[in-house]
Short mmCIF file of C-alpha atoms in Angstrom, two decimals:
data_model
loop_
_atom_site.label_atom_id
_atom_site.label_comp_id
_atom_site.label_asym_id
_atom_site.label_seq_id
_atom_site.Cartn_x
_atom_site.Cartn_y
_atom_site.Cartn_z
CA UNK M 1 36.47 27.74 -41.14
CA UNK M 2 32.37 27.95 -41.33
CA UNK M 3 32.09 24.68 -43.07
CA UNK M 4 34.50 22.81 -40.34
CA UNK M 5 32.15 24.62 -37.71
CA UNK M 6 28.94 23.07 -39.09
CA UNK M 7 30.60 19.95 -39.96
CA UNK M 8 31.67 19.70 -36.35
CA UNK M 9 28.32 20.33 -34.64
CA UNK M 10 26.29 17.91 -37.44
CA UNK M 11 28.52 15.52 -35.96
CA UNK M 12 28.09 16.41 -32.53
CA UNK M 13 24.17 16.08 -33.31
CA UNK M 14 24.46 13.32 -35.05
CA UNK M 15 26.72 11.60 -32.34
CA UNK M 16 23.84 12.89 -29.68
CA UNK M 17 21.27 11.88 -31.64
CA UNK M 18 22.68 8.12 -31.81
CA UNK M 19 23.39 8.07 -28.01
CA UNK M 20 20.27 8.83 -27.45
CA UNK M 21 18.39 6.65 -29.32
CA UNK M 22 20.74 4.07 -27.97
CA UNK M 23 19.42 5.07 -24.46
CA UNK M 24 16.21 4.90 -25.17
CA UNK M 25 16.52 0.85 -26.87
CA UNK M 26 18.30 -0.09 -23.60
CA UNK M 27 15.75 1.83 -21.07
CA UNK M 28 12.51 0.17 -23.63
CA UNK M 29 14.32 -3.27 -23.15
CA UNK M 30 15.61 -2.83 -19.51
CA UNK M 31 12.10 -1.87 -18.44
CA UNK M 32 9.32 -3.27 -20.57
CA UNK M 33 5.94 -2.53 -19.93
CA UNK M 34 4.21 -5.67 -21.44
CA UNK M 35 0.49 -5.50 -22.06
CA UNK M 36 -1.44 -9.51 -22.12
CA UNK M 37 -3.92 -10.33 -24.36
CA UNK M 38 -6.67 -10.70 -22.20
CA UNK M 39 -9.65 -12.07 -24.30
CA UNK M 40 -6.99 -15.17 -24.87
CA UNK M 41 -6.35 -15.76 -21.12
CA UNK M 42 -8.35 -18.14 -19.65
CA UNK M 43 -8.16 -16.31 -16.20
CA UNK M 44 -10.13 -18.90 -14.23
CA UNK M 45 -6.69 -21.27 -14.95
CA UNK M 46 -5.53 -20.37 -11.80
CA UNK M 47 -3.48 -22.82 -9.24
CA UNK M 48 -1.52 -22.11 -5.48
CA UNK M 49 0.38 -24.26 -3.65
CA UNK M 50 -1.35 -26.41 -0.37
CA UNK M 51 -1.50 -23.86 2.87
CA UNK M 52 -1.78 -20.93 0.01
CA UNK M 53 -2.94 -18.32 2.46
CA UNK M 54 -6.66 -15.79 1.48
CA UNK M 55 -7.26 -12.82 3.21
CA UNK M 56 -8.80 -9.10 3.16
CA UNK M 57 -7.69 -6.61 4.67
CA UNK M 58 -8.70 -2.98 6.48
CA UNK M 59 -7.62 -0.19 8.66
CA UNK M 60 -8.60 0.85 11.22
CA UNK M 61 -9.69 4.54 10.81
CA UNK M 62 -11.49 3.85 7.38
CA UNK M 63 -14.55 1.30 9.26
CA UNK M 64 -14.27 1.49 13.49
CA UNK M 65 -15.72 4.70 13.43
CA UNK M 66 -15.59 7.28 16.09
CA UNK M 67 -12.08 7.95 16.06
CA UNK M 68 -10.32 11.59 17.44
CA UNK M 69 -6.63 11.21 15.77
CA UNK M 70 -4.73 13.54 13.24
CA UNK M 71 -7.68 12.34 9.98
CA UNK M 72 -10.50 13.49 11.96
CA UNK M 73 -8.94 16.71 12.85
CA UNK M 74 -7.93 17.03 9.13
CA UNK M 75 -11.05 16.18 8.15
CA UNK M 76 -12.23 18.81 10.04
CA UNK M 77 -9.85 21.13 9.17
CA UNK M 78 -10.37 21.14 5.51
CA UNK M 79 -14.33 20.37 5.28
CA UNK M 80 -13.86 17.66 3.87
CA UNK M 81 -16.00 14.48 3.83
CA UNK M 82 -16.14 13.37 7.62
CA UNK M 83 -14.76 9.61 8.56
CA UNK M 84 -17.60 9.52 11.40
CA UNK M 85 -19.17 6.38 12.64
CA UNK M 86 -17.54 5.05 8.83
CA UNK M 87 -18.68 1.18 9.17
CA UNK M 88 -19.55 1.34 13.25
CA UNK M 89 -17.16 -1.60 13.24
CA UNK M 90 -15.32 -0.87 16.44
CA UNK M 91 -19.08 -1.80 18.01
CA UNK M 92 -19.42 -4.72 15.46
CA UNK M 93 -16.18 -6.34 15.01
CA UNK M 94 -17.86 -9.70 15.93
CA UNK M 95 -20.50 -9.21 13.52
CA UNK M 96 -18.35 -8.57 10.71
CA UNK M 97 -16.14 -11.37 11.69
CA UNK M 98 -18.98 -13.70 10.39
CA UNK M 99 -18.60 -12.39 7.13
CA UNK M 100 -14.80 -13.42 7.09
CA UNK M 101 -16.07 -17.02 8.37
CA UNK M 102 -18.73 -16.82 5.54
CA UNK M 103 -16.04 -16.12 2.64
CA UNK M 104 -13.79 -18.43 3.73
CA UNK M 105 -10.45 -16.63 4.16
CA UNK M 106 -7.91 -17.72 6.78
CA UNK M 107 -5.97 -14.41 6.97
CA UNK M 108 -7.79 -10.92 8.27
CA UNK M 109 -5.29 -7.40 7.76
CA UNK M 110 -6.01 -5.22 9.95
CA UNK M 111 -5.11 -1.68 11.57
CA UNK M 112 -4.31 -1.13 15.67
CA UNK M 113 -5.56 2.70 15.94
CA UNK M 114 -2.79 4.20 18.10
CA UNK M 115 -5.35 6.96 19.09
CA UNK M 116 -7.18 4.66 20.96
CA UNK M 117 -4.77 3.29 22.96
CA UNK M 118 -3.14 6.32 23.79
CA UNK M 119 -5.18 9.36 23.73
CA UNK M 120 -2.96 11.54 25.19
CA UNK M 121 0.78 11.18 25.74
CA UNK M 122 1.42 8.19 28.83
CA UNK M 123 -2.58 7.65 29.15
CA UNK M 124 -2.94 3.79 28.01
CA UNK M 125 -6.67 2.97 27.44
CA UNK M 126 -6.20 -1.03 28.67
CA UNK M 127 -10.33 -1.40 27.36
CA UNK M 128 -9.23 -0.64 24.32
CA UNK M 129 -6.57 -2.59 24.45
CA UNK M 130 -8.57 -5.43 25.25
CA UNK M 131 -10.83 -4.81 22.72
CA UNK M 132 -8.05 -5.24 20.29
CA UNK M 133 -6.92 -8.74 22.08
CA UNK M 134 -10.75 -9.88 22.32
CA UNK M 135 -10.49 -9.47 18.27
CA UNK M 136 -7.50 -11.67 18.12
CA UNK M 137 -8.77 -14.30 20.31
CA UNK M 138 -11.77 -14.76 17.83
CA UNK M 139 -10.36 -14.82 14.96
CA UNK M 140 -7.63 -17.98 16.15
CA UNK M 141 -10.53 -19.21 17.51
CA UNK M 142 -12.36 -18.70 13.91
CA UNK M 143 -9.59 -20.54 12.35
CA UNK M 144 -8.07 -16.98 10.94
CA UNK M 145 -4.95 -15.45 11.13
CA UNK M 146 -4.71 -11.85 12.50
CA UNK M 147 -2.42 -9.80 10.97
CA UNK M 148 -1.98 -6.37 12.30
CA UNK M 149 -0.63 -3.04 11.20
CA UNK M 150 0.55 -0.83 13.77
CA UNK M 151 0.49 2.36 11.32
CA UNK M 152 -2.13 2.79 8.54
CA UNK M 153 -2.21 6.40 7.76
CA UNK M 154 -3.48 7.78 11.63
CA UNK M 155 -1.83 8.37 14.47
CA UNK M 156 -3.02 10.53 17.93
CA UNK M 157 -3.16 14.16 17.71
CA UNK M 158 -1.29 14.99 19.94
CA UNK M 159 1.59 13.35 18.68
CA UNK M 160 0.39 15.26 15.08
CA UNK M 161 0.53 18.57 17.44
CA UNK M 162 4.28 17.68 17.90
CA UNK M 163 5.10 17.60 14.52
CA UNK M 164 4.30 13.18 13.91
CA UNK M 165 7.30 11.90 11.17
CA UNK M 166 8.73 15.04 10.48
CA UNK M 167 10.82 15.11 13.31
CA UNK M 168 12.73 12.35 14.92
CA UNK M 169 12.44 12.83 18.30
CA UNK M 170 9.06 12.19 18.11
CA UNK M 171 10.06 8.05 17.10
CA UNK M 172 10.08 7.22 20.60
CA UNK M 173 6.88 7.71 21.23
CA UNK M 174 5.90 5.94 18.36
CA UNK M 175 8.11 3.11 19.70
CA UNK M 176 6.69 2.79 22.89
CA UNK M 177 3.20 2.19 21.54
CA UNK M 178 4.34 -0.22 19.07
CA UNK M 179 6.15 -1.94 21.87
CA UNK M 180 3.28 -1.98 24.32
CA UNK M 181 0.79 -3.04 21.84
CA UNK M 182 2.75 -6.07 20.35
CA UNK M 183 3.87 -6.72 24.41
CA UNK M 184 -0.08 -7.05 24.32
CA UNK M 185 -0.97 -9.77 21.78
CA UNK M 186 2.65 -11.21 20.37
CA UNK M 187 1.77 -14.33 22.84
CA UNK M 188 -1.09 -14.87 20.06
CA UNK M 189 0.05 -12.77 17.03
CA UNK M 190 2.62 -14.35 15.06
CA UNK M 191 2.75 -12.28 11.64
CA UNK M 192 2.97 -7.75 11.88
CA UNK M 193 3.13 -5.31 9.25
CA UNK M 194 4.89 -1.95 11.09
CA UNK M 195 3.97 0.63 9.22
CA UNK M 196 1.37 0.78 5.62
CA UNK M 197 2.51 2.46 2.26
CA UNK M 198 4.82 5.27 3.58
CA UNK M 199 5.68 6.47 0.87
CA UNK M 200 1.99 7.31 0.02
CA UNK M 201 2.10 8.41 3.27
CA UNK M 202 4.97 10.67 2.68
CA UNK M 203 3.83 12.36 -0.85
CA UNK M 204 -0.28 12.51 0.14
CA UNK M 205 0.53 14.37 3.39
CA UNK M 206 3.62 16.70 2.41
CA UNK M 207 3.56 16.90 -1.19
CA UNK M 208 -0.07 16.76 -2.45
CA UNK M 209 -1.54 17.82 0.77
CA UNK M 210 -4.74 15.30 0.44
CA UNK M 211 -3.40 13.73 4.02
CA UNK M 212 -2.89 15.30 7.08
CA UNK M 213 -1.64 17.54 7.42
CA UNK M 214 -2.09 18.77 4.34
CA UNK M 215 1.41 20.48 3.50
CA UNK M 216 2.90 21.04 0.15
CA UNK M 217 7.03 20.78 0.73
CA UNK M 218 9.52 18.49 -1.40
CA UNK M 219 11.76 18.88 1.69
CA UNK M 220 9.55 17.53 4.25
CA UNK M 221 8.28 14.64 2.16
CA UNK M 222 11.95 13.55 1.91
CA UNK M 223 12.01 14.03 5.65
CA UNK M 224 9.36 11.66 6.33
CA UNK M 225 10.06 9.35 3.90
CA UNK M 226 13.65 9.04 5.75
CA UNK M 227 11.82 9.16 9.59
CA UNK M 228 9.13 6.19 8.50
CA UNK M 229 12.38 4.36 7.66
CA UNK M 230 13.81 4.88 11.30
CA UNK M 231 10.93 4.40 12.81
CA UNK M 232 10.10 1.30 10.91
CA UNK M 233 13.87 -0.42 11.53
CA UNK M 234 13.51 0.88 15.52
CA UNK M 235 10.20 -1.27 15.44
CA UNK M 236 11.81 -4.36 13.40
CA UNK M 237 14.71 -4.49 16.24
CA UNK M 238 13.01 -3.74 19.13
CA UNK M 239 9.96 -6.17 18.82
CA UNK M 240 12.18 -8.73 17.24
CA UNK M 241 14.42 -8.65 20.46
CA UNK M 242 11.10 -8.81 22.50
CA UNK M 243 9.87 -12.14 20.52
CA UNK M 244 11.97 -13.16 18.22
CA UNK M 245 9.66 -15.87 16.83
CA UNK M 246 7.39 -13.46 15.57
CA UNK M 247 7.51 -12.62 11.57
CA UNK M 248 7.98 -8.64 10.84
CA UNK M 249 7.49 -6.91 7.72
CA UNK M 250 6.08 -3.32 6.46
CA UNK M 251 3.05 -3.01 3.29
CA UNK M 252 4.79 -1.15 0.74
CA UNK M 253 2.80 0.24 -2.07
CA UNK M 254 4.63 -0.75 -5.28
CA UNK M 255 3.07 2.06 -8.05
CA UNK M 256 4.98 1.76 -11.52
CA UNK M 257 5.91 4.58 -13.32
CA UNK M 258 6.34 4.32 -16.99
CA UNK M 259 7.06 6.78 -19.71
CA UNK M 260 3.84 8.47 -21.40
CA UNK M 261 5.86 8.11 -24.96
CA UNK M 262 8.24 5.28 -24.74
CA UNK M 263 10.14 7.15 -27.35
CA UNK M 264 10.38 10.19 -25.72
CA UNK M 265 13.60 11.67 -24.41
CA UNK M 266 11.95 13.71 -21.82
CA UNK M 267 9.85 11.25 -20.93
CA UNK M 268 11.88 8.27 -19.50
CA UNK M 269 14.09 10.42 -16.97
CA UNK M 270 11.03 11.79 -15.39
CA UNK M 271 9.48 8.28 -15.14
CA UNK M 272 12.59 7.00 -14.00
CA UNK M 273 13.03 9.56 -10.86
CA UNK M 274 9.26 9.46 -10.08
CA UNK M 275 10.39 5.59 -9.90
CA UNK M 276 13.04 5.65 -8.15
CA UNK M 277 11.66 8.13 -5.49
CA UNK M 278 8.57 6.18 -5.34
CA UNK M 279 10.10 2.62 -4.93
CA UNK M 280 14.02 2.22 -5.32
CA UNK M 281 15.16 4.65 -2.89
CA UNK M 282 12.95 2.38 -0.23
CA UNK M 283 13.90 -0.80 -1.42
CA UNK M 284 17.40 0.12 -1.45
CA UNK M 285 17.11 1.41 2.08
CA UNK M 286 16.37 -1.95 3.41
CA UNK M 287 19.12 -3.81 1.18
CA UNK M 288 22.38 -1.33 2.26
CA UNK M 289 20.82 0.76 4.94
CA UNK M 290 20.98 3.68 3.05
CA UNK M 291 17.96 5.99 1.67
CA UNK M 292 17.88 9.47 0.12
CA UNK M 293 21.58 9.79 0.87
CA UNK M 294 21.33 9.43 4.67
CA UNK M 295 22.47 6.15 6.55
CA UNK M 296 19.10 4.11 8.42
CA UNK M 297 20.38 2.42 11.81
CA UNK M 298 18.96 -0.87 11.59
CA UNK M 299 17.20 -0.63 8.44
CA UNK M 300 19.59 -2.89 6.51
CA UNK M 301 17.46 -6.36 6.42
CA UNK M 302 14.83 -5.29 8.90
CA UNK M 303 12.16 -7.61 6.96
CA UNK M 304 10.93 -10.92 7.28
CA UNK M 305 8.56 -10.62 4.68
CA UNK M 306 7.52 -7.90 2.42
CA UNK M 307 4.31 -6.77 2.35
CA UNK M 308 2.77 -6.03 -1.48
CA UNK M 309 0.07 -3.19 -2.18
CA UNK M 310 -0.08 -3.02 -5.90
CA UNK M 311 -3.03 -1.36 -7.65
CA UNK M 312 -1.78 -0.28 -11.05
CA UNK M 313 0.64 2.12 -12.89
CA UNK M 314 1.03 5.93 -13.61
CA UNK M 315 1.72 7.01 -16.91
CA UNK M 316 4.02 10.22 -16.88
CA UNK M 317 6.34 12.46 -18.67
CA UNK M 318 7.85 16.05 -18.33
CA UNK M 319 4.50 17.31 -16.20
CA UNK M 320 4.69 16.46 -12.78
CA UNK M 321 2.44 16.96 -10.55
CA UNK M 322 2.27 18.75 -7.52
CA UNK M 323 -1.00 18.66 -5.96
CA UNK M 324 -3.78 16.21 -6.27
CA UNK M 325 -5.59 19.06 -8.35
CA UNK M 326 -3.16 18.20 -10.83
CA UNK M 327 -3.23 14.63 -10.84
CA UNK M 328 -4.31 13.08 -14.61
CA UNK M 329 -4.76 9.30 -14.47
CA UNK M 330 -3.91 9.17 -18.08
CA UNK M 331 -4.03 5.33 -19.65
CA UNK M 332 -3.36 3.40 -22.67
CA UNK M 333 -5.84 3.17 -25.15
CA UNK M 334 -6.97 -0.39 -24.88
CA UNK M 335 -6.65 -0.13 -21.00
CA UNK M 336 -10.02 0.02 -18.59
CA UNK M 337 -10.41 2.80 -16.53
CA UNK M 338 -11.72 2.20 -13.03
CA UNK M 339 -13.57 4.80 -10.91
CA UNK M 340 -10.68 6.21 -8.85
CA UNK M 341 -9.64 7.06 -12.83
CA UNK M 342 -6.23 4.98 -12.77
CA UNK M 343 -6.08 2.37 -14.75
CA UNK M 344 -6.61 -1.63 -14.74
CA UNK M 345 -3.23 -2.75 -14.91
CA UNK M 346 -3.28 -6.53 -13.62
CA UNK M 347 0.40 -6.97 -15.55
CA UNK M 348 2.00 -4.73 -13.61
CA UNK M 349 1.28 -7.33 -10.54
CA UNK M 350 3.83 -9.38 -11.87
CA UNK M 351 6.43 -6.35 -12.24
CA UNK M 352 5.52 -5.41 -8.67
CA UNK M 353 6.43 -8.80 -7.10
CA UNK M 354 9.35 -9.13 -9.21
CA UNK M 355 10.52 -5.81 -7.93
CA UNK M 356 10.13 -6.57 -4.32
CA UNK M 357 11.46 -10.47 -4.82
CA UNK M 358 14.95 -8.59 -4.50
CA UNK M 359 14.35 -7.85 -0.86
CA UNK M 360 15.03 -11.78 -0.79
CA UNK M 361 11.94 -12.51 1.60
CA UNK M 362 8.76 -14.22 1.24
CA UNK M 363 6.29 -12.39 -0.38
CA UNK M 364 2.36 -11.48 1.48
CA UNK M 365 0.14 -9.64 -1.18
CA UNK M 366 -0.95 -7.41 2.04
CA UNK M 367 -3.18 -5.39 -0.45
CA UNK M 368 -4.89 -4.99 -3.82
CA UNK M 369 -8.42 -3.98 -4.83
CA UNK M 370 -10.21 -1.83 -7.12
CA UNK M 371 -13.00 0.72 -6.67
CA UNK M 372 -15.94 -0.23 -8.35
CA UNK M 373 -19.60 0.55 -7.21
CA UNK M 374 -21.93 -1.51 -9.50
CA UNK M 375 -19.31 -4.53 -9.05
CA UNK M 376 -19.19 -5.05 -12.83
CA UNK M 377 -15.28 -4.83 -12.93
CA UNK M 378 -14.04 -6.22 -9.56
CA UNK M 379 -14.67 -10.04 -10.56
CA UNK M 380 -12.48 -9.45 -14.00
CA UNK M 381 -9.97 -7.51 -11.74
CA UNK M 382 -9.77 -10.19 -9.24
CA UNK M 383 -9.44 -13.08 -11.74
CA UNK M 384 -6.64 -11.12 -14.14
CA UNK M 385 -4.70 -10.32 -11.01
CA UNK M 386 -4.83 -13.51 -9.50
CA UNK M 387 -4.24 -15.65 -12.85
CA UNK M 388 -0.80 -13.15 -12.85
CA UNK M 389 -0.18 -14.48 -9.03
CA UNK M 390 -0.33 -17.89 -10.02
CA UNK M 391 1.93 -17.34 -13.29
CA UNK M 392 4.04 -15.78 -10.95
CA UNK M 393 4.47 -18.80 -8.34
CA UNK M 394 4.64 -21.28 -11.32
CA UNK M 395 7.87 -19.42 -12.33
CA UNK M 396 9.41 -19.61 -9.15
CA UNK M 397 8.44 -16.60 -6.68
CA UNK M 398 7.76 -17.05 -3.32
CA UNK M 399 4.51 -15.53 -2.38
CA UNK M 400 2.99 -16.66 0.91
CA UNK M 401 -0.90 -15.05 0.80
CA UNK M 402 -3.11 -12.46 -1.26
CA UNK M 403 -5.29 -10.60 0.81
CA UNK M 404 -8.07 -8.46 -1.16
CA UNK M 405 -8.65 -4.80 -0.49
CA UNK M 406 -11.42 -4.45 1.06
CA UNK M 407 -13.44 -6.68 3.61
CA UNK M 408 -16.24 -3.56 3.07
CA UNK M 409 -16.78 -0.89 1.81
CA UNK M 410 -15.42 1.92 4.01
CA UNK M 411 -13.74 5.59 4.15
CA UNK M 412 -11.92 5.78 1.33
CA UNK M 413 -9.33 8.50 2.83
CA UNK M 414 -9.08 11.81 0.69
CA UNK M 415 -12.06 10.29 -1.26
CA UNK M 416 -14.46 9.81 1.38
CA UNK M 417 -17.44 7.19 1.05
CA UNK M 418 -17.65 7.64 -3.10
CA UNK M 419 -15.43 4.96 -4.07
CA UNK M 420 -16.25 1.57 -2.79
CA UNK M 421 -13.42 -1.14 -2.42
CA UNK M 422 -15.51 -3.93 -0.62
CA UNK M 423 -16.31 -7.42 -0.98
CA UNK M 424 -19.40 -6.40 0.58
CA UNK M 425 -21.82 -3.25 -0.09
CA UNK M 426 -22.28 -1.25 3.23
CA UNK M 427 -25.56 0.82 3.29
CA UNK M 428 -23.93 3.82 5.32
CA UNK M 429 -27.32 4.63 6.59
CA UNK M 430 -28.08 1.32 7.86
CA UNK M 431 -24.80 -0.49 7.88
CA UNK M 432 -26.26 -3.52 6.51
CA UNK M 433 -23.67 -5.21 4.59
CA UNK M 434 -24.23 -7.47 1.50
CA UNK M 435 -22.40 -10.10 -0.13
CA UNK M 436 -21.72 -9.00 -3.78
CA UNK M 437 -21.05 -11.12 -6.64
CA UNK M 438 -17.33 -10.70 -6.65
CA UNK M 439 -17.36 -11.84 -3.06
CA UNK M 440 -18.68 -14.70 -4.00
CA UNK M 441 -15.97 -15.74 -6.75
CA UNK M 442 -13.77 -14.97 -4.08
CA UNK M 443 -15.46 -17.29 -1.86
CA UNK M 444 -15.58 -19.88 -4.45
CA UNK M 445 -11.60 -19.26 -5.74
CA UNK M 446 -10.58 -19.93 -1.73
CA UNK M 447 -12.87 -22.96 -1.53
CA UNK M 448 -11.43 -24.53 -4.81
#
């Protein structure tokens, strides 16, 4: 009777042992992770199509300066690095719009910062507001395309006071000034991104607590991830009703998760949720209308495009982290580290368009960038990530314009002023702003 016993659970390990190993091939194959050969790429082999559209991008908060909304109040809050006059842009806007003419580009990203329009619940500020439409008019008249975002990480405080995306009712309000703004400039303004990264958003602000408001709960991360999703389809229908020749999308960050040991049994489920959460359950949200287990009114096809922030992948396994104390950028051993301490993963840009070519709508690389201070990586970065572009259209995808993160440098969020993202240098004490070499090879790609 003892030996059948043992014979019966070797079995049962060996038959477990066998399935999963068999998992494991099928997840390695179903989701590769491919690495290039770099020093064999001639990255300067690059080609896009005629009417191939080159931009940068900002937000508002990070270089207007002088802003009162739910970041300066966090900022604040915590003690931590203060936004203040950031880039003084909001009083230079016209300066810095030379430097767009002088790279070249014919697409500028930017932020609407709700605060300013509405500084307290029904109070429109129409200078503001005109401030905003001035903007626009220069840049058509510059020969650029403006491309706004109506959410990039701020919104007023009071509407923070009321509790922002963690409660639904507040979506109205959000609404209105979505609908008011566009009402403003959608004469002029063909192309809008709704709302940036929300799921960065959603885990920064309720699950790491780097964002405001600075709350640690699984719950209401979920519950914000699901309210950006309403608010986002409410803003798809409502402004495509107002003008329906107008071209609507949202910036999602695409991060990649992969397994730490691509062996490991552990390993691959907890990449494959952090995945999932972090990407699927969105994308799936627009495809059936359905996210997180809850039905989205309207969210079923609310894009015209999809907007692409890619910047690299995270390497993970049983540890997950909870705060941004926690967070380990770990990389692979022949990978480059850049200062924010993720990796350089330019491969993963071609996963990360691949991924969002499901949506079945043109694709606008709305974002991608690296931090780099002495501007000895950012021309490699650039050239790997726009030689994988290229590969990518030459295959088939349909991918409309790459806009480079950042115009200048600027207020990096959580990070404050340390890690610098721009084409140009910005002497904070001065705010003279220099051309660096990587800006150039931009300049010199887009004039090709």
């Amino acid at each position: 009777m003892d030996e059948m016993v043992w014979q019966a659970l070797l079995a049962a390990i060996i038959l477990l042992t066998l399935f999963k190993i068999t998992l494991i091939t099928y997840r390695r194959r179903a989701f590769p992770e491919p690495h290039y050969d770099w020093e064999n790429i001639d990255t300067s082999d690059i080609s896009f199509p005629p009417g191939f559209i080159w931009g940068t991008a900002t937000a508002a908060h990070q270089i207007e300066g002088n802003q009162s909304n739910n970041w300066t109040d966090f900022e604040s809050r915590t003690g931590k690095e203060q936004s203040g006059i950031a880039c003084d842009h909001w009083a230079r806007w016209r300066e810095d719009f030379e430097l767009l003419t002088e790279l070249g580009v014919t697409s500028y990203r930017f932020s609407i910062e709700w605060s300013r329009l509405e500084p307290s619940p029904g109070e429109w500020n129409e200078k503001a507001m005109q401030t905003y439409s001035d903007m626009v008019d220069d840049l058509i008249a510059r020969g650029i395309r403006p491309m706004p975002t109506l959410h990039h990480f701020s919104h007023p405080s009071w509407w923070e006071d009321r509790g922002g995306f963690t409660d639904s009712s507040n979506l109205p309000a959000f609404l209105s000034y979505c609908e008011r703004a566009f009402d403003s400039l959608s004469d002029r303004v063909s192309v809008w991104c709704t709302i940036n990264e929300p799921t960065v958003f959603s885990a920064m602000g309720y699950t790491l607590g780097q964002f405001p408001p600075g709350r640690r709960s699984i719950r209401l991360t979920l519950r914000v991830m699901r309210n950006m999703m309403r608010a986002h389809a409410m803003v798809y229908r409502s402004l495509k009703q107002r003008n329906p020749d107008c071209s609507l999308g949202i910036a999602k960050n695409v991060t990649l998760f992969d397994p730490a040991n691509r062996w490991s049994p552990i390993d691959w489920p907890v990449a494959r949720l952090l995945e999932w959460l972090w990407n699927g359950a969105w994308r799936k949200g627009i495809m059936t209308g359905r996210m997180l287990w809850t039905r989205i009114p309207g969210a079923k096809g609310s894009l015209d495009f999809i907007g692409l922030n890619y910047y690299t992948h995270f390497i993970t396994g049983l540890f997950m982290p909870t705060s941004a104390d926690e967070l380990d950028f770990a990389k692979r051993e022949h990978e480059i580290t850049t200062e924010f301490g993720y990796p350089m993963y330019a491969e993963g840009m071609r996963r990360a368009i691949d991924f969002v070519a499901e949506l079945g709508v043109p694709i606008e690389v709305t974002e991608n960038g690296v931090a780099d201070s002495s501007d000895s990586l950012r021309p490699e970065h650039l050239m790997r990530h726009l030689w994988v572009i290229s590969e990518a259209i030459k295959d088939g995808s349909d991918i409309r314009s790459y806009h480079h993160w950042s115009l200048m440098d600027n207020f990096e969020w959580a990070e404050g002023y340390k890690m610098r993202f721009g084409l140009y240098s910005v002497d904070f004490e001065t705010q003279e702003r220099s051309l660096r070499p990587s800006g150039e090879l931009y300049r010199d790609v887009i004039n090709r």
